[in-house]
CSV table of C-alpha atoms and ligand atoms in Angstrom, one decimal:
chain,number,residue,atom,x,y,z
L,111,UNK,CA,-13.5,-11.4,-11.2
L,112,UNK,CA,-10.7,-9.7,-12.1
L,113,UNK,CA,-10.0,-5.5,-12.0
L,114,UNK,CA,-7.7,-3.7,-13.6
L,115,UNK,CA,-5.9,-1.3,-11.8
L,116,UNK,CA,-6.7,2.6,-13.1
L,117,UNK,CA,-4.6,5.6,-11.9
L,118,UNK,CA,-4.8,7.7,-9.9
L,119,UNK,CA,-5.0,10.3,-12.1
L,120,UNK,CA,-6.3,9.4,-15.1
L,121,UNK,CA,-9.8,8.0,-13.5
L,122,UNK,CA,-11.8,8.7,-17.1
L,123,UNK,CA,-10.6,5.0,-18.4
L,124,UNK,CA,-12.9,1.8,-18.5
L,125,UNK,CA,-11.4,-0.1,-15.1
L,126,UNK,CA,-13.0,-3.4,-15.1
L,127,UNK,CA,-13.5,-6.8,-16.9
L,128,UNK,CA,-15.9,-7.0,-19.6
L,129,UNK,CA,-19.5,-7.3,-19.3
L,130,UNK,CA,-22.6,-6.3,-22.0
L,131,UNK,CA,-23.9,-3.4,-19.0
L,132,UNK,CA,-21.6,-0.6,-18.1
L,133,UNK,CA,-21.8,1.2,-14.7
L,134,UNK,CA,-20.2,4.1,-13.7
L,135,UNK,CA,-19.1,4.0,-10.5
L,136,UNK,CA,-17.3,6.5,-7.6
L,137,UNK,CA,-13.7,5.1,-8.4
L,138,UNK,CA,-12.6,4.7,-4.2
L,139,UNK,CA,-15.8,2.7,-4.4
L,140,UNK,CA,-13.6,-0.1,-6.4
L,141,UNK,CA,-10.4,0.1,-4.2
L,142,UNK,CA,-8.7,2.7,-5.9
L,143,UNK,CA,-7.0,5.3,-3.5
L,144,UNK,CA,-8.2,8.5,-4.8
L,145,UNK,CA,-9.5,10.1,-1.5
L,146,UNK,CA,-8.4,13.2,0.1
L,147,UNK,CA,-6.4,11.4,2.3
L,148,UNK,CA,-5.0,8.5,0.1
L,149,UNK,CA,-7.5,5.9,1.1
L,150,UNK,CA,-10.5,4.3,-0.7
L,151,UNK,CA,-13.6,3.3,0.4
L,152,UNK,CA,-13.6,-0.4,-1.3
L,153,UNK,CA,-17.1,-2.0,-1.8
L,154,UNK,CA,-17.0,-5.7,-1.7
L,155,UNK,CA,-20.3,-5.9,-2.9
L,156,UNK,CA,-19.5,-4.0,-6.0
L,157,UNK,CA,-16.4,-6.0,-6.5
L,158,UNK,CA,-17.3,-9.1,-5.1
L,159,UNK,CA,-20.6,-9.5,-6.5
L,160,UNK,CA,-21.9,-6.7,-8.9
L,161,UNK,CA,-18.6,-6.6,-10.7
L,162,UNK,CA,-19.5,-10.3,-11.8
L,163,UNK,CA,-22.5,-8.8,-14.1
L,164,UNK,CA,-21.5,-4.8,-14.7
L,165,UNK,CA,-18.5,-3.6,-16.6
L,166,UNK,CA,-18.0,-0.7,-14.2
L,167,UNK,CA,-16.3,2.7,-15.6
L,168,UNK,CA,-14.5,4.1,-12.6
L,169,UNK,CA,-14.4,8.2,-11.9
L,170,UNK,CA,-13.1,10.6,-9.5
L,171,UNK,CA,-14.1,13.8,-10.4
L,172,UNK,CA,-12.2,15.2,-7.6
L,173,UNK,CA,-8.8,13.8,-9.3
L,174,UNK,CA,-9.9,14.5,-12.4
L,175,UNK,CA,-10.0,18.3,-11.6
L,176,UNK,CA,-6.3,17.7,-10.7
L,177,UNK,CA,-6.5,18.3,-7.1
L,178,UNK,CA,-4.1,16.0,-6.5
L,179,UNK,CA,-3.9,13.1,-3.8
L,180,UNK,CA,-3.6,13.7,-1.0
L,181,UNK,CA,-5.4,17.0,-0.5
L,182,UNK,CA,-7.3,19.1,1.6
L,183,UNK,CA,-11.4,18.7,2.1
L,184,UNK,CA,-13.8,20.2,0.5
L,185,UNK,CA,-17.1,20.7,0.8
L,186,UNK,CA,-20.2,22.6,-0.1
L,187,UNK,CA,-21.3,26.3,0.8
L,188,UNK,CA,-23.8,29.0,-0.1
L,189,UNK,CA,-27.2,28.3,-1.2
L,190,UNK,CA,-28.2,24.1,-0.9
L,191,UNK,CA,-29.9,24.6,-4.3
L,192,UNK,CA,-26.9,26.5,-6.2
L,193,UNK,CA,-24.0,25.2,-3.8
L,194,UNK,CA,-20.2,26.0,-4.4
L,195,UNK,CA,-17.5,23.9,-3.6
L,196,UNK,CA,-14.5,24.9,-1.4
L,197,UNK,CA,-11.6,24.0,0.4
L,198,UNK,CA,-12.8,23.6,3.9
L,199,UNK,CA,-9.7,25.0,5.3
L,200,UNK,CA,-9.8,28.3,3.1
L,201,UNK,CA,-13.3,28.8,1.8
L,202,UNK,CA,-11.9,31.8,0.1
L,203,UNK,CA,-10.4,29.2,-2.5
L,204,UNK,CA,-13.3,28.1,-4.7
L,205,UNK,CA,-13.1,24.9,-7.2
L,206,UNK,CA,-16.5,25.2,-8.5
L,207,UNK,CA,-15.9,26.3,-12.0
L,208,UNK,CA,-12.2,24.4,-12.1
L,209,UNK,CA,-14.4,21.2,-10.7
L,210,UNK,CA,-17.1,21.9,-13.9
L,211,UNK,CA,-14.5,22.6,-16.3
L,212,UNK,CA,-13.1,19.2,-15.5
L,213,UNK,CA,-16.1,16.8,-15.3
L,214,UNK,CA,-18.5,18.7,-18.0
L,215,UNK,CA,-16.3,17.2,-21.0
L,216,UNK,CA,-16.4,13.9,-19.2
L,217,UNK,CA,-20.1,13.9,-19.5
L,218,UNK,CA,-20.4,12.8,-23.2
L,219,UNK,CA,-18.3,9.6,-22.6
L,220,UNK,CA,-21.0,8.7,-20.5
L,221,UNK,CA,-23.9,8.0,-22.6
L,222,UNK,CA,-23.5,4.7,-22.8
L,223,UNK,CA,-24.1,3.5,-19.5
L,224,UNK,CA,-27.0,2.1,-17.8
L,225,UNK,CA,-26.7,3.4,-14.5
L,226,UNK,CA,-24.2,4.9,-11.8
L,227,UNK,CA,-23.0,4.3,-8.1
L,228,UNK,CA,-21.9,6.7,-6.1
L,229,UNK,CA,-20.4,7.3,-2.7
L,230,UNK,CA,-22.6,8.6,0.3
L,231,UNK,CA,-22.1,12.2,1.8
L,232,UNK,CA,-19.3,13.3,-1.2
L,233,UNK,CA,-19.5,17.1,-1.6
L,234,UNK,CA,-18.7,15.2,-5.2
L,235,UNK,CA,-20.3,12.4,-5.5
L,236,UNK,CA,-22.8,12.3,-2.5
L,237,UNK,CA,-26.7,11.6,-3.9
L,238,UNK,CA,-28.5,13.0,-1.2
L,239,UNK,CA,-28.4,14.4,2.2
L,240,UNK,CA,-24.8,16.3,1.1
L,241,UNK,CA,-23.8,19.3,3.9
L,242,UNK,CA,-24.2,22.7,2.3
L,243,UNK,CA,-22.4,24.9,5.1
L,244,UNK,CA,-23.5,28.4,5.8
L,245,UNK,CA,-21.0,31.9,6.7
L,246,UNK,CA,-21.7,30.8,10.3
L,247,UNK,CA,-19.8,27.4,9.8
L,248,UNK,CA,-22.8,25.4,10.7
L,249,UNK,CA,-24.6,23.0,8.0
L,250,UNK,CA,-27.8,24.7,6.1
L,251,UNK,CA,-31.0,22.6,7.2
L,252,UNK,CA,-31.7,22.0,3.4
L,253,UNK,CA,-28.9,19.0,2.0
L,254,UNK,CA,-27.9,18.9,-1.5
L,255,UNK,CA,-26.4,16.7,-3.7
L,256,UNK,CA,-22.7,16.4,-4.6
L,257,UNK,CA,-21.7,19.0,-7.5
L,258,UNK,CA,-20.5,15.9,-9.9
L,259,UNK,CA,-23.6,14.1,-9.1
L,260,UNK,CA,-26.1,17.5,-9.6
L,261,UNK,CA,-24.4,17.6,-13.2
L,262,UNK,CA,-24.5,13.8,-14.3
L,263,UNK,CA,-28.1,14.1,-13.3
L,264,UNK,CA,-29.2,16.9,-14.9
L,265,UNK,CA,-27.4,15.4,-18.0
L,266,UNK,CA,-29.2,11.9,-18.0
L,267,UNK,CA,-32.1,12.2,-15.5
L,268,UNK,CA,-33.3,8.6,-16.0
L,269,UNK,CA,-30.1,7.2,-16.0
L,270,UNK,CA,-30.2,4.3,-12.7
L,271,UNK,CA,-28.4,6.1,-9.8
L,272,UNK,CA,-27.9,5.1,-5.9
L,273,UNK,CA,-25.7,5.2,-2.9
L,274,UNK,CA,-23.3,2.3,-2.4
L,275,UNK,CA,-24.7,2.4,1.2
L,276,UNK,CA,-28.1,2.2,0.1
L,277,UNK,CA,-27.4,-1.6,-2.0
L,278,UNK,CA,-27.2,-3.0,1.3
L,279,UNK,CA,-31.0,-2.8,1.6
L,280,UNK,CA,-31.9,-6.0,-0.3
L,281,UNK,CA,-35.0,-4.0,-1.7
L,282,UNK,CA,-33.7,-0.8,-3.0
L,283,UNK,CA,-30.8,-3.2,-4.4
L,284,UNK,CA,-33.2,-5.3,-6.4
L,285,UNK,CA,-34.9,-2.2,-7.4
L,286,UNK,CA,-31.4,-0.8,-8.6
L,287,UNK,CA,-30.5,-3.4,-10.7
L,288,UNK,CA,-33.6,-3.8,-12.2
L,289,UNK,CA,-33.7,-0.6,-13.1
L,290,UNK,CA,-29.9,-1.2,-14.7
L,291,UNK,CA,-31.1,-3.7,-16.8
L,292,UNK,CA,-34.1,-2.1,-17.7
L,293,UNK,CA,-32.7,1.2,-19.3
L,294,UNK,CA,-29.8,-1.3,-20.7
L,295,UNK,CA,-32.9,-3.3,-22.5
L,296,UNK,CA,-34.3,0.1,-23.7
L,297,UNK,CA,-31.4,1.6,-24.8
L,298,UNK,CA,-30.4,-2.1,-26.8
L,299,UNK,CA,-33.9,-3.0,-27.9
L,300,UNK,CA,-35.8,0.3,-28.5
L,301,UNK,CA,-32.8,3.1,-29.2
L,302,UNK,CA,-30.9,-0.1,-31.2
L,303,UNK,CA,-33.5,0.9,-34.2
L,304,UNK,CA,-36.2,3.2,-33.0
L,305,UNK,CA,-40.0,2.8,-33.8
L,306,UNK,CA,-43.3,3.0,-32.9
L,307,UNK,CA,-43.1,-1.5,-33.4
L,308,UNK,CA,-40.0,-1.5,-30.6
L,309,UNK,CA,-41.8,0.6,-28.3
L,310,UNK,CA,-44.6,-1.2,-28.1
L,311,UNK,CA,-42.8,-4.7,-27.8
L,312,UNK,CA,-41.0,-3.1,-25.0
L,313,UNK,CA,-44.0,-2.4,-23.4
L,314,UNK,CA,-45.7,-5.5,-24.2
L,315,UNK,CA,-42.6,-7.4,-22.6
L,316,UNK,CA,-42.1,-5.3,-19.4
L,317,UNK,CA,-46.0,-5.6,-19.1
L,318,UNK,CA,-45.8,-7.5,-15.6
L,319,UNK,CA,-42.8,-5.3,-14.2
L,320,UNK,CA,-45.1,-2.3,-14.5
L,321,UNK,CA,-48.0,-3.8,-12.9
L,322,UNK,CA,-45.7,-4.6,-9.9
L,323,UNK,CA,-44.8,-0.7,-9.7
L,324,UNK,CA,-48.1,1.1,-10.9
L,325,UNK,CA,-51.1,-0.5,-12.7
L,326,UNK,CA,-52.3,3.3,-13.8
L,327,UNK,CA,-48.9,4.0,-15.1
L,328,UNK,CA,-48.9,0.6,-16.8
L,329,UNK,CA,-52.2,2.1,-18.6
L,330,UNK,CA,-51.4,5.2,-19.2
L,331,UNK,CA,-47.9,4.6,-20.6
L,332,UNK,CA,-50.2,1.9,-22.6
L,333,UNK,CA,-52.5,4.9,-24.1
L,334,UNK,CA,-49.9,7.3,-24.8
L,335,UNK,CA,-48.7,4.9,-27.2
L,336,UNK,CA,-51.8,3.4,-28.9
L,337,UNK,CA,-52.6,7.6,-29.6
L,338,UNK,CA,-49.1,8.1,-31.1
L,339,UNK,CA,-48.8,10.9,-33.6
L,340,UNK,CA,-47.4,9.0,-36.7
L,341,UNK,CA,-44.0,11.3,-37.0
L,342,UNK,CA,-43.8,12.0,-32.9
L,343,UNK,CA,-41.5,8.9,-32.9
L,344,UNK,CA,-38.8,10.6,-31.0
L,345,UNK,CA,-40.4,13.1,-28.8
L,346,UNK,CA,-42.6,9.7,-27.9
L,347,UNK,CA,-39.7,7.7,-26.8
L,348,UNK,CA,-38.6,10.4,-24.2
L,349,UNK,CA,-41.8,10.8,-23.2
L,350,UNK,CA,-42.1,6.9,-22.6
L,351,UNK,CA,-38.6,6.5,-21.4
L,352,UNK,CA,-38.5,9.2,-18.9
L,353,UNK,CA,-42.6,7.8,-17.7
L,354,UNK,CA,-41.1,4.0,-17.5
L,355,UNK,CA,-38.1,4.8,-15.0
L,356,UNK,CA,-40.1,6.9,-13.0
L,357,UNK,CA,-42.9,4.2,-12.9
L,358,UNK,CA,-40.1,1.7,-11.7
L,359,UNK,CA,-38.0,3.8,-9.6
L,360,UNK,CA,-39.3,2.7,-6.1
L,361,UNK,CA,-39.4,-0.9,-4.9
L,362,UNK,CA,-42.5,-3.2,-5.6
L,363,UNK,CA,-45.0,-4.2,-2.8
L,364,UNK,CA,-45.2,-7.4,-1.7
L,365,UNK,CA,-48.8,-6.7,-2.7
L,366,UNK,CA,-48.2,-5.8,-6.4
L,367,UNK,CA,-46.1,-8.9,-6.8
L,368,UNK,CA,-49.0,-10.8,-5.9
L,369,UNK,CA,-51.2,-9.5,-7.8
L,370,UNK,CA,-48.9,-9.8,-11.0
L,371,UNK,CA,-47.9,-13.3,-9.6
L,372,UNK,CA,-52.0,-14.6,-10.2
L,373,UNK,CA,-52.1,-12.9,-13.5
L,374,UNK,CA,-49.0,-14.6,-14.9
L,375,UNK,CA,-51.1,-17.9,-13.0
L,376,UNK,CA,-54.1,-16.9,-15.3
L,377,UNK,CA,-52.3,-17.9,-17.9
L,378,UNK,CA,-51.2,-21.2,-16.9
L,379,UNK,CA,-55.0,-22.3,-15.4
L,380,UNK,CA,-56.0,-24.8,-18.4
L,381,UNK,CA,-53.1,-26.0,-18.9
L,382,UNK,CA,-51.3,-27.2,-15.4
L,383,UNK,CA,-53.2,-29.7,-13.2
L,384,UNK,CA,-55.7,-29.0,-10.6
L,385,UNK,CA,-52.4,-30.5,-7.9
L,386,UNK,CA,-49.8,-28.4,-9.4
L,387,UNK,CA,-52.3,-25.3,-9.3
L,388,UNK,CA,-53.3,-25.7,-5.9
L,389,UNK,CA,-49.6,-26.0,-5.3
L,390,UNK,CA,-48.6,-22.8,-7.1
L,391,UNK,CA,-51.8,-20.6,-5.2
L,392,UNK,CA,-50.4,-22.1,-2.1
L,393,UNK,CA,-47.1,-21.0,-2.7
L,394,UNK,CA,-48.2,-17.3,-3.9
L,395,UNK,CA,-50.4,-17.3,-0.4
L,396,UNK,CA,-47.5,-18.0,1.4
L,397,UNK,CA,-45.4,-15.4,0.0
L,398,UNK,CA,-47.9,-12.8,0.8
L,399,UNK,CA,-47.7,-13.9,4.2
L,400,UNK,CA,-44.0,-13.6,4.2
L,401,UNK,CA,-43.4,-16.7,4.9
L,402,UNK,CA,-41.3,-17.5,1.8
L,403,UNK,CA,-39.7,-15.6,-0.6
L,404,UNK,CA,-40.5,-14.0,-3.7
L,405,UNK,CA,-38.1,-16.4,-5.8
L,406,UNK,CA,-40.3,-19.7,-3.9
L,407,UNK,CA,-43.9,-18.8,-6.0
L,408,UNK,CA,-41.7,-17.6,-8.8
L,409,UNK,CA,-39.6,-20.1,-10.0
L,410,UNK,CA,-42.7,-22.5,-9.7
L,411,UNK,CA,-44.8,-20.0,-12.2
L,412,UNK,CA,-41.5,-20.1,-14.7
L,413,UNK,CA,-41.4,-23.8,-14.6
L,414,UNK,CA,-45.0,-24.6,-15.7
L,415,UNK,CA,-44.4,-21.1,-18.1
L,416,UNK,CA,-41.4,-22.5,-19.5
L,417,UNK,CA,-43.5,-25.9,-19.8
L,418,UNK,CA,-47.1,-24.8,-21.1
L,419,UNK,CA,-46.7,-20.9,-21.7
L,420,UNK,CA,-47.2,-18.7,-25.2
L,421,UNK,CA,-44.4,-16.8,-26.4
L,422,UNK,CA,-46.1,-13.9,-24.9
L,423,UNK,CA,-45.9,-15.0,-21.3
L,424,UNK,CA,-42.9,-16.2,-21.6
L,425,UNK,CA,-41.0,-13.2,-22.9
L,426,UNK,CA,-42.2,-11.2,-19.9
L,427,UNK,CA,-39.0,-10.1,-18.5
L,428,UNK,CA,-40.8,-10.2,-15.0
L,429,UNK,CA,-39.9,-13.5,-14.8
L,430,UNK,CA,-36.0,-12.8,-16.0
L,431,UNK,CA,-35.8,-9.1,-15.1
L,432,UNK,CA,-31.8,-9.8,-14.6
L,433,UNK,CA,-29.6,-13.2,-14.1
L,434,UNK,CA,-30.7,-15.2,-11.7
L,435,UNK,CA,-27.3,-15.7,-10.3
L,436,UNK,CA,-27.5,-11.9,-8.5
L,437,UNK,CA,-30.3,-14.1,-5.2
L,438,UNK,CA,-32.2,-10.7,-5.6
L,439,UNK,CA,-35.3,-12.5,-5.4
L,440,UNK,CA,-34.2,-14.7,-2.9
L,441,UNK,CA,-34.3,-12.0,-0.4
L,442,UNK,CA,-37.4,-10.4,-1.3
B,725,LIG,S1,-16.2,10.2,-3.3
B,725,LIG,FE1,-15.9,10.8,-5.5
B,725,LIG,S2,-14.5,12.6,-5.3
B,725,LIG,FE2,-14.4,11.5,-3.4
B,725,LIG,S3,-12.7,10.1,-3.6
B,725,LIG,FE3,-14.5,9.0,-4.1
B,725,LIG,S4,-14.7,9.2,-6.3
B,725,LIG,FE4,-13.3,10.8,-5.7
């Protein structure tokens, strides 16, 4: 893996080696030393290992508004739904419309990624749980979210965000990245050459990763494209775009997965022998005991899929929902 050094200040540039899915990303999350006090806050496991699969796009909104490095603090103040950003050693010196002046142009150079990582507790960046600090000097009960964050968010609400902290959890890591290559199918597949045709192959294809989230929305999303208006083609894909990333935003239960695990086994009943189905129920048994991983039952179902499956089964991206080579669903 190789990464190309970006500046300090001029953080707006592509930073990384090529890859089909671009991520933006925090840019002292890759190593670059663009924090107040001249350090970074390196991730290996977005250098190491998501690197390998995401061409990231590295940003410091912070630099980028030309405050220089090193400088002082900042941090958030006033009202934790409307927040301002200061200096924490002179609130009287605001950045807030200096800060938006400098990141709202970046915005439209953005549209073309498929999901963003972003460093924890940033008055920036931060995605959750941000300080908003009252007169008094003591933090507001209510957290917010960092001021660069509130307005990439509020320009591409279904874009894939998270914490770097929070891809240390193996679940809400999985969940992540399928959620990355997801709205990189969508965008690829469906936006590529929009119609009513893509949109339902879409949903025909991500069929099983819906069931593992939300059977109903798997239904509904179903319905509200079998009663498309002829002529609604693009108000419909918002509406299904913005329904499908909500459907998939949380993790799968272990629960779901079985239950999608004996469906995709449904298939294969008449056509696998009675040994190797016995072998595969034990297998999906075991994984809802935890006693195996998801990847055990599954790589067993894409074998005899692979072997005896219809073209339908096996272009379900449930069984491919991203490379293989990421282990997610070895540690599920
Ligand atoms: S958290 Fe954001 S603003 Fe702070 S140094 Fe990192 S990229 Fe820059």
């Amino acid at each position: 893996m190789k990464l190309i050094a970006t500046s300090t200040t001029d953080e707006t540039s592509i930073s990384t080696q090529a890859g089909a899915i671009s991520v933006g990303i925090s840019s002292c999350l890759l190593g670059n030393e663009v924090r107040y006090n001249g350090g970074h806050s390196h991730s290996k496991l977005c250098t190491r290992l998501l690197a390998e699969h995401f061409n990231f796009r590295s940003f410091c909104p912070e630099v980028a508004t030309g405050l220089g490095v090193p400088r002082p603090t900042l941090r958030l103040v006033g009202d934790p739904n409307a927040p301002r950003l200061v200096f924490s050693n002179d609130q009287q010196q605001e950045v807030t419309e200096r800060f938006q002046q400098a990141v709202t142009p970046v915005m439209d150079s953005l549209a073309q990624l498929d999901g963003y990582i972003l460093m924890k507790n940033s008055p920036s960046c931060g995605l959750e749980r941000v300080k908003v600090y009252q007169a008094n000097g003591h933090p507001h009960p209510q957290r917010s979210m960092g001021l660069f964050t509130q307005t990439l968010k509020a320009r591409y609400p279904d874009l894939p965000v998270e914490e770097e902290g929070r891809l240390n959890d193996d679940r809400l890591r999985e969940n992540f990245i399928l959620r990355v290559y997801a709205h990189h199918h969508f965008r690829v597949l469906v936006d590529g050459n929009l119609s009513l045709g893509r949109l339902m192959a879409f949903h025909r294809d991500y069929k099983y990763v819906l069931m593992a989230h939300s059977q109903t929305e798997y239904r509904s999303l179903g319905r509200l494209l079998a009663e498309a208006e002829p002529g609604q083609i693009a108000t419909l894909r918002d509406q299904y775009h913005q329904r499908f990333m909500q459907a998939i935003a949380k993790p799968a239960s272990r629960r779901n997965h079985c239950n999608v695990l004996l469906h995709i086994f449904g298939y294969l009943k008449r056509s696998v022998q009675q040994q190797a189905r016995r072998q595969i129920l034990t297998l999906i048994e075991r994984y809802r005991d935890g006693e195996v991983n998801l990847a055990t039952p599954l790589a067993m179902l894409e074998h005899y899929v692979n072997l005896h499956g219809s073209d339908y089964i096996r272009g379900q991206r449930y069984l491919k929902p991203y490379p293989a080579q990421l282990g997610l669903a070895n540690r599920l």
